[in-house]
CSV table of N, CA and C and ligand atoms in Angstrom, one decimal:
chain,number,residue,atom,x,y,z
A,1,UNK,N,177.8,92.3,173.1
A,1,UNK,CA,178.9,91.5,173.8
A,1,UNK,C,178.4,90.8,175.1
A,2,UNK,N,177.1,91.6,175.7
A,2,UNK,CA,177.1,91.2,177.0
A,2,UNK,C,176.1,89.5,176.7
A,3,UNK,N,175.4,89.6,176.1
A,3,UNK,CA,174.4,88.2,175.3
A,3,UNK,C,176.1,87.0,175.0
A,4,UNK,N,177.1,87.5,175.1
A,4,UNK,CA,177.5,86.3,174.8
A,4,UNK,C,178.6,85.6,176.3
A,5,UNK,N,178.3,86.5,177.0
A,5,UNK,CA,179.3,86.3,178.1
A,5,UNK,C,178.8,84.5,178.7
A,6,UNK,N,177.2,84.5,178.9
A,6,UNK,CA,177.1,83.2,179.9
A,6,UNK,C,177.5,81.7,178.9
A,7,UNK,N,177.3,81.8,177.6
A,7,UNK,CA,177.8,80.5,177.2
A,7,UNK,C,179.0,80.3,176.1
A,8,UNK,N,179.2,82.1,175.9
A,8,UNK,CA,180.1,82.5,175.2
A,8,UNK,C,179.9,82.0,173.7
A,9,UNK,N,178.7,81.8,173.0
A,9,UNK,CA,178.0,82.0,171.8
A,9,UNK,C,176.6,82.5,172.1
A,10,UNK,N,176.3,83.0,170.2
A,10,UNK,CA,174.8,83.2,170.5
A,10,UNK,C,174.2,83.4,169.2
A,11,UNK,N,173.2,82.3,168.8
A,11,UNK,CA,172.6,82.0,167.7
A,11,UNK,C,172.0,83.4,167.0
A,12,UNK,N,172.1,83.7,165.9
A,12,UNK,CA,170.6,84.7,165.5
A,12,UNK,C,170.4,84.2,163.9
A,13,UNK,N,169.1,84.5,164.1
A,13,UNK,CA,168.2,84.6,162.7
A,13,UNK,C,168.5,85.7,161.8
A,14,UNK,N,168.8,85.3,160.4
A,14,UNK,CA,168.9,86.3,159.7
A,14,UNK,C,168.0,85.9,158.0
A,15,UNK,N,167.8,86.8,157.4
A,15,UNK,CA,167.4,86.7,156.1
A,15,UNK,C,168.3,87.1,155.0
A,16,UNK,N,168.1,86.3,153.9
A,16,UNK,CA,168.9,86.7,152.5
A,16,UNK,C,167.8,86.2,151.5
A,17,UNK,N,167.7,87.3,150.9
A,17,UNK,CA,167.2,87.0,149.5
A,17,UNK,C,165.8,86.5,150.2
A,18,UNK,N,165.0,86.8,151.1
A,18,UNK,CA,164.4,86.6,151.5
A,18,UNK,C,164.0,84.9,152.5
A,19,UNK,N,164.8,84.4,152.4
A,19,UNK,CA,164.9,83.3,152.8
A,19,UNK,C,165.6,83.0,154.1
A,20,UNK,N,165.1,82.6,155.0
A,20,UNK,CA,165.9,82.7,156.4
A,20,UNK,C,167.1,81.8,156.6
A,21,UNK,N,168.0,82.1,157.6
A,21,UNK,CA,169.3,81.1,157.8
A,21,UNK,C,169.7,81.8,159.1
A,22,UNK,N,170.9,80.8,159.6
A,22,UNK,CA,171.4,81.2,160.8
A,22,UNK,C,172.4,81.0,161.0
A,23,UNK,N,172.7,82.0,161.8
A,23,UNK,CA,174.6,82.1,162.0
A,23,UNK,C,174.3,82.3,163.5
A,24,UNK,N,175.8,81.7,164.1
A,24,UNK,CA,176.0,82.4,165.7
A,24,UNK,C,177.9,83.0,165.3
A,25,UNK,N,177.3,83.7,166.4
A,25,UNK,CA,178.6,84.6,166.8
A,25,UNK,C,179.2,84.1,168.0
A,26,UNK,N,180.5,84.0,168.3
A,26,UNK,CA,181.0,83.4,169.2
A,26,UNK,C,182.7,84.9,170.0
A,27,UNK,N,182.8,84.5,171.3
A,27,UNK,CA,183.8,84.8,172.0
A,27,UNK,C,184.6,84.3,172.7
A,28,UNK,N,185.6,84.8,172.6
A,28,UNK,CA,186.6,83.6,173.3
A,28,UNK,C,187.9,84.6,173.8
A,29,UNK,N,189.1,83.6,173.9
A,29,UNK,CA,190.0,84.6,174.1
A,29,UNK,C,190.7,84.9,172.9
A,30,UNK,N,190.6,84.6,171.9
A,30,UNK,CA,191.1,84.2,170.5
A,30,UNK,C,190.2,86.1,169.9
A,31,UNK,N,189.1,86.2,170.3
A,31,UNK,CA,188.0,87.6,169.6
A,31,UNK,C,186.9,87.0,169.7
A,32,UNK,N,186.1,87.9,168.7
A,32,UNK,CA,184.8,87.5,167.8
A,32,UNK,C,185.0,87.0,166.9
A,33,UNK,N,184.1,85.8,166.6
A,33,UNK,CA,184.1,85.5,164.9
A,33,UNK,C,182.2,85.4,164.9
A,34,UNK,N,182.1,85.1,163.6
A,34,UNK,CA,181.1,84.2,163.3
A,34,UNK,C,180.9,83.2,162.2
A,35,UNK,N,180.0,82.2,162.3
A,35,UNK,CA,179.8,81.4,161.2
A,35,UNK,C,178.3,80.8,160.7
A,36,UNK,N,178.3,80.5,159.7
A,36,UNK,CA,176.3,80.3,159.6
A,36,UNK,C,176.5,78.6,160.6
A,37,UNK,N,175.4,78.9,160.6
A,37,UNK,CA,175.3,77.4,161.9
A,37,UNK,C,174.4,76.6,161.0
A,38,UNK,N,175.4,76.1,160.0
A,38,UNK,CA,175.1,74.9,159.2
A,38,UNK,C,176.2,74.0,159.3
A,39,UNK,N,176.0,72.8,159.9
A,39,UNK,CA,177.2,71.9,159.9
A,39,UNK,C,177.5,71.0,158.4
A,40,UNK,N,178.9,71.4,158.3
A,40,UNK,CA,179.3,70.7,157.0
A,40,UNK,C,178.7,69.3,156.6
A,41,UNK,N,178.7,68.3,157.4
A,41,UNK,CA,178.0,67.0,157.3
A,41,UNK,C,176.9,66.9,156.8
A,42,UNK,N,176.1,67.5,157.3
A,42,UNK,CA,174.4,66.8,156.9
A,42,UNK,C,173.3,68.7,157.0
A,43,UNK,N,174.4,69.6,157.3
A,43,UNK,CA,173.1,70.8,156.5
A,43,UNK,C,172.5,71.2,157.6
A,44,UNK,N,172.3,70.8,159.2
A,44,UNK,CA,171.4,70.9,160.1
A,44,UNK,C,172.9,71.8,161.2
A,45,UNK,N,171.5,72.4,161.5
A,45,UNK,CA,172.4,73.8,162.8
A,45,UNK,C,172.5,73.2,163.8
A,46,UNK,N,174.1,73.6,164.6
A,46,UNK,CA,174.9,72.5,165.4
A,46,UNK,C,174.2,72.4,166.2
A,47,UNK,N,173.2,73.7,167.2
A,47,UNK,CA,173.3,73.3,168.3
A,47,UNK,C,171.9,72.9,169.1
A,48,UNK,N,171.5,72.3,169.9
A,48,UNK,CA,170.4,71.8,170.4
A,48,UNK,C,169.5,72.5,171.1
A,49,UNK,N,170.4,73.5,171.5
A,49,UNK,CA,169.8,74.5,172.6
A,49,UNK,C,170.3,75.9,172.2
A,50,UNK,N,169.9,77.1,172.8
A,50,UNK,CA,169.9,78.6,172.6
A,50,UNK,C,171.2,78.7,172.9
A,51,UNK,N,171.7,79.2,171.9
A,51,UNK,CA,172.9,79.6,172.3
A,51,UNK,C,174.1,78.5,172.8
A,52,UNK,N,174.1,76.9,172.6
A,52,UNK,CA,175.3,76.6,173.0
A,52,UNK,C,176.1,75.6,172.0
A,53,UNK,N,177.2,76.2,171.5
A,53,UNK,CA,177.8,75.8,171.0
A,53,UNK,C,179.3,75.0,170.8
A,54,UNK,N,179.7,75.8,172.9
A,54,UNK,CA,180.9,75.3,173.2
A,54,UNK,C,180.5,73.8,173.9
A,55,UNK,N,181.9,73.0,173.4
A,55,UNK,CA,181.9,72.2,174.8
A,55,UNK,C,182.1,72.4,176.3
A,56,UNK,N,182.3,71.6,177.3
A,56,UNK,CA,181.8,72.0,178.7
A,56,UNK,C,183.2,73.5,179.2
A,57,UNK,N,184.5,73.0,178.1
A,57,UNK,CA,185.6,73.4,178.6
A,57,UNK,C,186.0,74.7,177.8
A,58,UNK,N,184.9,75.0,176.8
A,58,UNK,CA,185.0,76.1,175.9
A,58,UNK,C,186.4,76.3,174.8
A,59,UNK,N,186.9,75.0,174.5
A,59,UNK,CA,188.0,74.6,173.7
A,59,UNK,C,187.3,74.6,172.2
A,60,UNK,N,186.2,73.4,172.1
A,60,UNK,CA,186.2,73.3,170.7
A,60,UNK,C,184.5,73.4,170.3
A,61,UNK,N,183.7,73.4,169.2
A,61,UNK,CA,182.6,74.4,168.9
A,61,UNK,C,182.0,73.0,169.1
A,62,UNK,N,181.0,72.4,169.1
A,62,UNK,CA,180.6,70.8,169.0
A,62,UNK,C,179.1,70.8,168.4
A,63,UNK,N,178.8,69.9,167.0
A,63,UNK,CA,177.9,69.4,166.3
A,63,UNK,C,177.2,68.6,167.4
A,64,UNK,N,176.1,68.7,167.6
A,64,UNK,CA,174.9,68.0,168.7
A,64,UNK,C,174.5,66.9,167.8
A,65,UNK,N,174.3,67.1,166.8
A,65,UNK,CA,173.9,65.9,165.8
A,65,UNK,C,174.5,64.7,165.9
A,66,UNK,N,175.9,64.7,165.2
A,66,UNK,CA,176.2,63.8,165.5
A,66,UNK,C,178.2,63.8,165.7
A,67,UNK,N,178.4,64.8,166.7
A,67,UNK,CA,179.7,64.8,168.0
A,67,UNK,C,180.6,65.8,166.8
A,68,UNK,N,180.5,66.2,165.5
A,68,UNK,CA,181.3,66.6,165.4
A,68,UNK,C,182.1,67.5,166.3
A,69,UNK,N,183.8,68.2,166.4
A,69,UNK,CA,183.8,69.1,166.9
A,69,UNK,C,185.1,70.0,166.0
A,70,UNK,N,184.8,71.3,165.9
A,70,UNK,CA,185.1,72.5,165.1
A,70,UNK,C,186.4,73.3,166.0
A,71,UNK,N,186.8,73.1,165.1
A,71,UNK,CA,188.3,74.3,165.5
A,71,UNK,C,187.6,76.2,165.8
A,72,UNK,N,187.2,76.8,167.5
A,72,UNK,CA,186.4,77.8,167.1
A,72,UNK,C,187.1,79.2,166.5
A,73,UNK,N,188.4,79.1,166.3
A,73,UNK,CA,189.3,80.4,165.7
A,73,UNK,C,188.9,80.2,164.1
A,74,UNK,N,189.3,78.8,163.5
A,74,UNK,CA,189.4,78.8,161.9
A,74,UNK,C,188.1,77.8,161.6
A,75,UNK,N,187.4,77.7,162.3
A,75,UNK,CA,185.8,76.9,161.5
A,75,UNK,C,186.3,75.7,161.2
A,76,UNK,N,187.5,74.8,161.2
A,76,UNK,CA,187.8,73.5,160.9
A,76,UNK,C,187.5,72.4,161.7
A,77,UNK,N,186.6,71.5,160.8
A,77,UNK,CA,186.2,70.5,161.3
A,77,UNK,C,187.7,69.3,162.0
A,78,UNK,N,187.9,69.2,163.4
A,78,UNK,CA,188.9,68.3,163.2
A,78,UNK,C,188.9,67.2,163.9
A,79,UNK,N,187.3,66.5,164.6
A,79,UNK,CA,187.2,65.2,164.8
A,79,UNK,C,185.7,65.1,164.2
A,80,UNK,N,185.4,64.0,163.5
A,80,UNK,CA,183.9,63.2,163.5
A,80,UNK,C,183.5,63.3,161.6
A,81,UNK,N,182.7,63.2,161.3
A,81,UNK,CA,182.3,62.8,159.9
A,81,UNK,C,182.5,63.8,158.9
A,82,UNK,N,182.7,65.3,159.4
A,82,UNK,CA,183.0,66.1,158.5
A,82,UNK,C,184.7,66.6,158.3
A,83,UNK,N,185.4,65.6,159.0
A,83,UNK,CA,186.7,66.1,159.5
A,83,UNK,C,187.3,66.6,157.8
A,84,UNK,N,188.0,67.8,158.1
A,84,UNK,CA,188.9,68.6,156.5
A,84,UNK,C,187.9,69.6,156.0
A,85,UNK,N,186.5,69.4,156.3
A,85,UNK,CA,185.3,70.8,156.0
A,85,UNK,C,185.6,71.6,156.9
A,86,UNK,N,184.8,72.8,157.0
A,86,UNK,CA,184.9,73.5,157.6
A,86,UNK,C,183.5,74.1,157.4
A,87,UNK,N,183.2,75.0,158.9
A,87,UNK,CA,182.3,75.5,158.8
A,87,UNK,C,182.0,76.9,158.0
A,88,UNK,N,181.2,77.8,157.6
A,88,UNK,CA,181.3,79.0,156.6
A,88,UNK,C,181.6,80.2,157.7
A,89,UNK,N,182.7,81.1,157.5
A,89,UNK,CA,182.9,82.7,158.4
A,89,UNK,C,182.3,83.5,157.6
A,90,UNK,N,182.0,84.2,158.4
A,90,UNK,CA,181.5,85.7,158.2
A,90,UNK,C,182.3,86.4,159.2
A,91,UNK,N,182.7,87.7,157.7
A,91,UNK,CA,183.6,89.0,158.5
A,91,UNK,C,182.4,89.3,159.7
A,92,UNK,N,183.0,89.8,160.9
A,92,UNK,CA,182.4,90.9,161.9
A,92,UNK,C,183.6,91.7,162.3
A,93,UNK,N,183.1,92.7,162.7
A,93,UNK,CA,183.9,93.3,163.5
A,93,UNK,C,183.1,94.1,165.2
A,94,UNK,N,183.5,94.8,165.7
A,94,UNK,CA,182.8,94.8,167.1
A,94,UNK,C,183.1,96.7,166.8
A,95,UNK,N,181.8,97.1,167.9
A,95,UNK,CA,182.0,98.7,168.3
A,95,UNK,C,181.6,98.6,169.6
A,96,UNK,N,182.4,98.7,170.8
A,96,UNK,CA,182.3,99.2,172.0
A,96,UNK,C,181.6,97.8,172.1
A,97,UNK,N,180.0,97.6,173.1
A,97,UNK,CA,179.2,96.4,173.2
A,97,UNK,C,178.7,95.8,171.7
A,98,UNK,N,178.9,96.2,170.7
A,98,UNK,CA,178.1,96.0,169.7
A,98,UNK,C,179.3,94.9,168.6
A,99,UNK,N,178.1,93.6,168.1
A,99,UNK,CA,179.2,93.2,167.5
A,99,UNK,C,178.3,93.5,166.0
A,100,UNK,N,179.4,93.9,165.0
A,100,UNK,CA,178.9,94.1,163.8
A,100,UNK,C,179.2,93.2,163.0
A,101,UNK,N,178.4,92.9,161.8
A,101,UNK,CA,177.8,91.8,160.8
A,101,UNK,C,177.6,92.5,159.3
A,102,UNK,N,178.5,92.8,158.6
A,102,UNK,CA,178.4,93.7,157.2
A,102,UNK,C,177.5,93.1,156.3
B,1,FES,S1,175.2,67.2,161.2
B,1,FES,FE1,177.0,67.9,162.3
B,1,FES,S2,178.1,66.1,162.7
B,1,FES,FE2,176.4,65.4,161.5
């Protein structure tokens, strides 16, 4: 929990089936969620830099590519080229500082 306090997301690397992909985990006042950090539009991970996903006001999740911006409670795309997609969740849940990823 404490990795997510300064930009209130945080990218990680994971494997399936041997093949890598990536999700970030995000906090807000809404909880934890997460989603793989593949933007509905064009396939490429939203964000440009470690860990940032919010905009400046921590309202909505924002595509660096090209502006989309994501509803960050329900993953819905609701301004720019992928608007009515949505991004993919993954269940987590949290223990104490730990956020968990089944
Ligand atoms: S790849 Fe995200 S808006 Fe185009």
């Amino acid at each position: 929990m404490a990795d997510l306090a300064a930009t209130g997301a945080k990218d990680i690397a994971l494997f399936k089936d041997g093949a890598p992909y990536s999700i970030f985990v995000i906090r807000d006042a809404a909880g934890v969620r997460a989603f793989e950090n593949s933007c509905p539009h064009a396939r490429l991970p939203l964000n440009g830099a470690a860990d940032v996903f919010f905009d400046v006001r921590r309202t909505v999740l924002v595509c660096v590519n090209h502006g989309a911006h994501f509803d960050p409670v329900t993953g819905a795309c609701l301004r720019g080229p992928c608007k009515g997609e949505r991004l993919r969740a993954f269940p987590v849940s949290t223990d104490g500082e730990s956020v968990l990823i089944p």
